[in-house]
Amino acid sequence: MISKTVLVTGGAGYIGTHTVLQLLLAGFKTVVVDNFDNSSDVAIRRVKELAGEFGNNLSFHKADLRDRDALEQIFVSTKFDAVIHFAGLKAVGESVQKPLLYYNNNLNGTITLLEVMAAHGCKKLVFSSSATVYGWPKEVPCTEEFPLSAANPYGRTKLIIEEICRDVYNSEQDWKIILLRYFNPVGAHPSGYIGEDPRGIPNNLMPFVQQVAVGRRPTLTVFGNDYNTIDGTGVRDFIHVVDLAYGHIAALLKLDESNIGCEVYNLGTGKGTSVLEMVRAFEQASGKKIPLLMAGRRPGDAEIVYASTEKAERELNWKAKYGIDEMCRDQWNWASKNPYGYGSEEDSTD
Ligand code: NAD
Ligand code: WQD
């Protein structure tokens, strides 16, 4: 059994909660820091419960990563073997409206974290990057060597943080850093006890579909049906969030190898699924009809994006197990048990 201690920033969020649960079950002591900007303490409580006796290895600090004193205190009280850094703002549209908020939160949060880590001699990091850094790829599958670009401030924060990490490693080669580029995380833990709970109107496809299915929204607007794809709608690489969580355990194990430097890995399934195919799979899983409204393309959207998974398979010994039917089954299980996420109907902004 592993007895290492990991700091998870943003561990109360969607991907964070699923990863923290797997870390606990794998025997890691896990400390979460989150400011609840896009999450709640209910999520942390549920993770603790799901982990059973391993839940005793979870502790939590409510703090903003940019609060250097608070972060210092956390590092003074605990010696960490590694950090998994999820904390950040992630809404693409909002980042266009409020670029300074995104640069301030995502960049300053990361820089403060890296400085405090260095000061305490903790130099192993797993960072949440995104397939958004491939922009509109010229071909698919996307390999890690593809040219990178950013179509919005959110994506630019990911590009800049990737560069910061490379520079930090180049300056001090005892750092070990893994940049994970997630494709499109969906689904929920099969218990239906934790899942995605976005604030306000969802930006992403599956949270929106889920809210239509539970009756919170009347129709799904499909952004573009004139793409050069199987049915005209955009194609993405949807990945079950539980598979993604396991990818982080694989990355942590990789960090224990000598001289890995600063490495980047795609976490996807390698399969492309269109928006309409995903909607049909969800209708099957839920037995609910999702009314559609066909609309124009969403600015900044790419036509087809899916991952090359070879590098992660080869070097992390990790491969996604679940397909879209399981993703939709588990998403519906979570949605039907928690139609208003972690809150109640009264808390919702509908
Ligand atoms: P999320 O919003 O559910 O989780 C992020 C968490 O970070 C939230 O709990 C939020 O309260 C916290 N947070 C934000 N700023 C903070 C700060 N300054 N200090 C402390 N806590 C802070 O998002 P998620 O979907 O779980 O994403 C996790 C990470 O993965 C993010 O960095 C995101 O950009 C990245 N990512 C997500 C996706 C996706 O589609 N979900 C895809 C690619 C990459
Ligand atoms: C998928 C497809 C939409 C909503 C985004 C970020 C990326 C990463 C994952 C964080 C597209 C279509 C969507 C809707 C629709 N996040 N769609 N109606 O755009 O691939 O990636 O989330 O890093 O950075 O950019 O995901 O779920 O928003 O869209 O038709 O209401 O669904 O046009 O084709 P995307 P998405």
XYZ file of C-alpha atoms and ligand atoms in Angstrom:
430
model
C 0.000 0.000 0.000
C 1.293 3.466 -0.935
C 1.757 5.868 1.982
C 2.555 9.089 0.208
C 1.045 12.486 0.837
C -0.356 14.486 -2.050
C -1.650 18.051 -2.140
C -4.587 18.449 -4.524
C -5.447 22.025 -5.491
C -9.015 22.438 -6.752
C -9.802 19.040 -5.249
C -13.437 19.979 -4.526
C -14.169 20.419 -8.237
C -15.439 17.992 -10.855
C -12.225 16.220 -11.857
C -10.648 16.896 -8.456
C -13.289 15.015 -6.432
C -13.064 11.943 -8.679
C -9.273 11.968 -8.494
C -9.174 12.506 -4.713
C -11.456 9.494 -4.272
C -9.143 7.265 -6.351
C -6.085 8.603 -4.496
C -7.641 7.741 -1.127
C -8.662 4.281 -2.292
C -5.112 3.719 -3.571
C -3.770 4.539 -0.097
C -2.529 8.107 -0.580
C -2.877 10.639 2.218
C -4.623 13.515 0.484
C -4.825 17.182 1.395
C -7.196 19.356 -0.625
C -6.995 23.113 -0.994
C -9.914 24.852 -2.706
C -11.601 28.252 -2.378
C -15.034 26.823 -3.413
C -15.228 29.353 -6.215
C -16.853 26.660 -8.397
C -17.562 23.908 -5.869
C -18.884 23.216 -2.400
C -18.020 21.463 0.844
C -20.782 18.941 0.154
C -18.595 17.438 -2.582
C -15.697 16.960 -0.177
C -17.989 15.384 2.424
C -19.310 12.939 -0.139
C -15.815 11.937 -1.277
C -14.895 11.234 2.340
C -17.982 9.043 2.742
C -17.386 7.159 -0.508
C -13.818 6.427 0.566
C -15.019 4.578 3.698
C -12.181 3.925 6.136
C -9.746 5.621 3.715
C -11.737 8.831 4.220
C -9.686 9.412 7.387
C -6.705 10.131 5.127
C -8.428 13.180 3.625
C -8.016 16.676 4.983
C -9.246 19.953 3.586
C -8.248 23.631 3.650
C -10.512 26.368 2.334
C -8.056 28.819 0.823
C -7.289 30.687 -2.361
C -4.060 29.598 -4.026
C -3.049 33.228 -4.406
C -3.088 33.597 -0.614
C 0.612 32.920 -0.093
C 0.415 32.953 3.714
C -2.365 30.356 3.739
C -0.444 28.151 1.299
C 2.749 28.545 3.356
C 0.873 27.344 6.440
C -0.324 24.246 4.592
C 3.227 23.401 3.471
C 4.618 24.092 6.948
C 2.118 21.704 8.546
C 2.544 18.849 6.027
C 5.394 17.480 3.940
C 4.099 16.675 0.476
C 5.550 14.114 -1.905
C 3.758 15.685 -4.873
C 1.099 18.183 -5.923
C -1.770 17.694 -8.379
C -2.826 21.140 -9.549
C -6.440 21.382 -10.757
C -7.371 24.772 -9.294
C -8.312 27.266 -11.961
C -11.175 28.944 -13.747
C -12.279 27.089 -16.867
C -15.204 28.755 -18.639
C -14.078 29.696 -22.141
C -16.793 32.323 -22.765
C -16.287 33.977 -19.384
C -12.543 34.169 -20.066
C -13.264 36.271 -23.166
C -15.449 38.627 -21.088
C -13.109 38.760 -18.088
C -9.558 38.037 -19.308
C -7.862 39.701 -16.340
C -9.820 37.546 -13.905
C -8.546 34.444 -15.740
C -4.940 35.639 -15.990
C -4.968 36.713 -12.354
C -6.512 33.526 -10.987
C -4.899 30.872 -13.182
C -1.439 32.406 -13.606
C -0.941 33.992 -10.186
C -2.391 30.915 -8.476
C 0.079 28.674 -10.305
C 3.088 30.950 -9.779
C 2.394 31.235 -6.034
C 1.998 27.467 -5.832
C 5.281 26.817 -7.660
C 7.132 29.322 -5.457
C 5.839 27.808 -2.228
C 6.556 24.286 -3.499
C 10.141 25.263 -4.340
C 10.622 26.935 -0.952
C 9.601 23.672 0.741
C 11.602 21.366 -1.542
C 8.498 19.756 -3.067
C 9.285 19.579 -6.782
C 6.888 17.004 -8.202
C 3.869 18.390 -10.013
C 0.992 17.109 -12.142
C -0.777 19.951 -13.958
C -4.225 20.001 -15.609
C -3.701 21.226 -19.129
C -6.253 20.870 -21.891
C -6.765 19.751 -25.472
C -7.746 23.363 -26.069
C -4.004 24.003 -26.645
C -4.298 22.173 -30.020
C -6.709 24.873 -31.294
C -8.222 23.712 -34.610
C -5.846 20.827 -35.352
C -4.810 20.383 -39.006
C -5.217 16.630 -38.647
C -6.299 14.032 -36.080
C -5.444 12.225 -33.876
C -3.613 15.001 -32.013
C -0.156 13.939 -30.887
C 1.679 15.726 -28.112
C 4.104 17.219 -30.682
C 1.383 19.115 -32.598
C 1.750 22.904 -32.880
C -0.024 24.743 -30.072
C -2.294 27.762 -30.148
C -4.906 29.500 -28.046
C -8.278 30.754 -29.255
C -9.247 32.500 -25.988
C -7.756 33.763 -22.697
C -8.617 30.507 -20.878
C -6.629 28.489 -23.421
C -3.820 31.030 -23.262
C -3.517 30.510 -19.489
C -2.978 26.785 -20.181
C -0.343 27.523 -22.843
C 1.448 30.005 -20.579
C 1.411 27.652 -17.578
C 2.822 24.842 -19.746
C 5.649 27.214 -20.756
C 6.197 28.325 -17.152
C 6.563 24.670 -16.138
C 9.120 24.022 -18.897
C 11.100 27.102 -17.822
C 10.999 26.070 -14.165
C 12.328 22.624 -15.063
C 15.030 24.110 -17.320
C 16.184 26.341 -14.485
C 16.324 23.585 -11.821
C 16.425 20.070 -13.108
C 15.417 18.393 -9.907
C 11.809 19.333 -10.776
C 9.619 16.556 -12.188
C 6.541 17.844 -13.941
C 3.779 16.135 -15.895
C 1.410 18.215 -18.008
C -1.794 16.285 -18.695
C -3.860 17.467 -21.652
C -7.423 16.331 -20.978
C -9.820 15.960 -23.885
C -13.550 16.153 -22.985
C -14.214 14.765 -19.494
C -17.803 13.574 -18.938
C -19.738 11.125 -16.775
C -19.594 10.665 -13.035
C -18.628 8.158 -10.379
C -20.883 5.070 -10.783
C -22.291 5.603 -7.272
C -24.074 8.722 -8.556
C -22.902 10.427 -5.365
C -20.355 12.807 -6.949
C -20.440 14.440 -10.375
C -20.216 17.715 -12.271
C -22.191 20.647 -10.843
C -21.522 23.759 -12.903
C -22.698 27.157 -11.663
C -25.098 29.020 -13.957
C -25.731 28.069 -17.587
C -23.454 25.171 -18.547
C -20.872 25.912 -21.265
C -20.125 22.305 -22.049
C -22.249 19.847 -23.982
C -22.968 17.089 -21.454
C -23.842 19.251 -18.438
C -26.293 21.051 -20.719
C -27.780 17.785 -22.022
C -28.128 16.585 -18.431
C -30.033 19.723 -17.430
C -32.411 19.308 -20.376
C -32.999 15.675 -19.350
C -33.984 16.629 -15.785
C -36.292 19.390 -17.046
C -34.201 22.395 -16.017
C -33.826 23.598 -19.627
C -36.198 23.076 -22.561
C -33.840 22.376 -25.487
C -30.247 21.736 -26.390
C -28.873 24.169 -28.939
C -26.554 22.307 -31.316
C -23.784 24.639 -32.419
C -23.231 23.847 -36.095
C -24.473 21.018 -38.320
C -22.457 21.902 -41.400
C -19.083 20.512 -40.338
C -17.322 17.990 -42.506
C -18.155 15.117 -40.129
C -20.345 12.008 -40.064
C -23.558 14.002 -39.361
C -22.395 17.603 -39.703
C -21.936 18.196 -35.949
C -18.618 18.678 -34.143
C -16.572 15.636 -33.146
C -14.818 15.324 -29.778
C -12.943 12.791 -27.668
C -15.202 12.251 -24.647
C -13.478 10.554 -21.730
C -15.047 9.113 -18.576
C -13.988 11.157 -15.558
C -13.150 7.966 -13.640
C -10.686 6.971 -16.388
C -9.244 10.467 -16.170
C -8.862 10.113 -12.392
C -6.854 6.903 -12.886
C -4.653 8.805 -15.350
C -3.539 10.995 -12.437
C -2.502 7.990 -10.363
C -0.509 6.758 -13.362
C 1.139 10.193 -13.639
C 2.035 10.207 -9.927
C 3.679 6.807 -10.292
C 5.606 8.110 -13.314
C 6.902 11.040 -11.238
C 8.771 8.531 -9.089
C 10.930 7.525 -12.063
C 14.247 9.311 -12.275
C 14.850 12.118 -14.762
C 11.464 12.466 -16.338
C 11.923 16.245 -16.621
C 8.854 18.105 -17.846
C 6.691 15.750 -19.930
C 3.311 16.146 -21.575
C 0.647 13.464 -22.078
C -2.761 13.425 -23.724
C -5.559 11.873 -21.676
C -8.285 10.864 -24.094
C -9.793 7.680 -25.534
C -8.485 8.142 -29.071
C -12.057 7.920 -30.424
C -14.082 10.727 -31.952
C -17.831 11.003 -31.260
C -20.128 13.607 -32.803
C -22.443 15.846 -30.799
C -25.489 14.032 -32.204
C -24.009 10.595 -31.498
C -23.431 11.662 -27.906
C -26.979 13.013 -27.572
C -28.401 9.734 -28.931
C -26.289 7.700 -26.489
C -27.557 9.849 -23.628
C -31.178 9.434 -24.781
C -30.651 5.662 -24.783
C -29.103 5.673 -21.312
C -31.719 7.953 -19.764
C -34.855 7.085 -21.699
C -35.366 10.848 -22.051
C -35.901 12.714 -25.308
C -33.557 15.691 -25.720
C -35.279 18.349 -27.889
C -32.765 19.949 -30.257
C -32.462 23.362 -31.807
C -30.009 23.514 -34.713
C -27.981 26.726 -34.682
C -24.860 28.212 -36.229
C -21.315 27.322 -35.256
C -20.005 28.574 -31.918
C -17.086 30.977 -32.498
C -13.719 29.383 -31.755
C -14.973 25.772 -32.031
C -12.878 23.235 -33.922
C -14.408 20.690 -36.291
C -12.829 17.417 -35.137
C -10.600 16.908 -32.100
C -9.465 13.578 -30.729
C -6.344 12.312 -29.041
C -3.470 10.140 -29.958
C -3.259 7.949 -26.853
C -0.040 6.129 -27.748
C 2.336 8.112 -25.565
C 0.199 7.764 -22.412
C -0.305 4.055 -23.096
C 3.394 3.475 -23.657
C 4.907 5.672 -20.947
C 2.203 5.944 -18.275
C 0.884 2.442 -18.802
C -2.589 3.966 -18.784
C -5.515 3.515 -21.165
C -9.140 4.611 -20.904
C -11.507 1.689 -20.287
C -14.973 3.198 -20.626
C -16.982 3.998 -23.759
C -19.722 6.546 -24.382
C -22.518 4.219 -23.193
C -20.922 3.964 -19.741
C -20.208 7.703 -19.723
C -23.879 8.461 -20.428
C -25.150 5.809 -18.000
C -23.095 7.262 -15.151
C -23.875 10.853 -16.098
C -27.593 10.054 -16.002
C -27.266 8.152 -12.724
C -25.687 11.263 -11.147
C -28.176 13.659 -12.808
C -31.286 11.702 -11.897
C -30.187 11.368 -8.257
C -28.984 14.993 -8.037
C -30.993 17.084 -10.524
C -29.736 20.258 -8.834
C -26.196 19.015 -8.280
C -24.939 19.448 -4.732
C -27.475 22.183 -4.043
C -31.256 22.322 -4.006
C -33.788 23.735 -6.446
C -33.963 26.929 -4.340
C -30.181 27.485 -4.674
C -30.247 27.124 -8.445
C -29.935 30.168 -10.683
C -32.380 28.780 -13.290
P -13.890 22.743 -11.551
O -14.240 24.171 -11.712
O -14.969 21.779 -11.213
O -12.723 22.585 -10.466
C -11.741 23.567 -10.262
C -11.675 23.840 -8.771
O -10.667 24.830 -8.530
C -12.983 24.381 -8.199
O -13.370 23.595 -7.100
C -12.655 25.812 -7.799
O -13.399 26.221 -6.660
C -11.161 25.724 -7.540
N -10.413 26.984 -7.694
C -10.417 27.820 -8.751
N -9.577 28.845 -8.551
C -9.019 28.641 -7.333
C -8.070 29.358 -6.558
N -7.524 30.499 -6.984
N -7.723 28.867 -5.341
C -8.270 27.714 -4.871
N -9.169 27.000 -5.575
C -9.541 27.454 -6.783
O -13.149 22.296 -12.891
P -12.734 20.847 -13.392
O -13.572 20.504 -14.559
O -12.636 19.905 -12.265
O -11.281 21.180 -13.959
C -10.107 20.994 -13.195
C -8.915 21.475 -14.004
O -8.871 20.766 -15.231
C -8.979 22.964 -14.367
O -7.665 23.484 -14.300
C -9.463 22.941 -15.798
O -9.013 24.067 -16.517
C -8.824 21.667 -16.322
N -9.530 21.084 -17.461
C -10.873 20.818 -17.359
C -11.545 20.287 -18.446
C -13.027 20.035 -18.396
O -13.653 19.984 -19.449
N -13.635 19.868 -17.232
C -10.845 19.983 -19.623
C -9.479 20.260 -19.677
C -8.823 20.807 -18.584
C -18.295 20.006 -27.397
C -19.120 20.070 -28.680
C -19.845 22.268 -29.253
C -22.564 22.902 -25.918
C -14.284 22.799 -24.004
C -13.090 23.690 -23.777
C -11.877 22.849 -23.575
C -12.091 21.822 -22.478
C -13.327 21.025 -22.689
C -11.353 22.853 -20.465
C -18.762 21.257 -29.570
C -21.024 21.380 -28.961
C -21.650 22.343 -26.787
C -23.892 23.123 -26.374
C -23.291 22.173 -28.490
N -12.278 22.454 -21.206
N -22.009 21.986 -28.053
N -24.205 22.731 -27.643
O -15.602 23.042 -26.842
O -14.716 20.684 -27.115
O -14.057 22.018 -25.158
O -14.430 21.927 -22.880
O -10.183 22.840 -20.712
O -10.877 23.724 -23.249
O -12.907 24.513 -24.909
O -16.358 21.163 -25.288
O -18.504 20.470 -24.352
O -18.138 22.909 -24.884
O -18.377 21.271 -26.744
O -23.623 21.860 -29.640
O -24.746 23.647 -25.636
O -20.501 20.255 -28.319
O -20.132 23.161 -30.303
O -18.869 20.830 -30.899
P -15.185 21.776 -26.229
P -17.895 21.485 -25.226
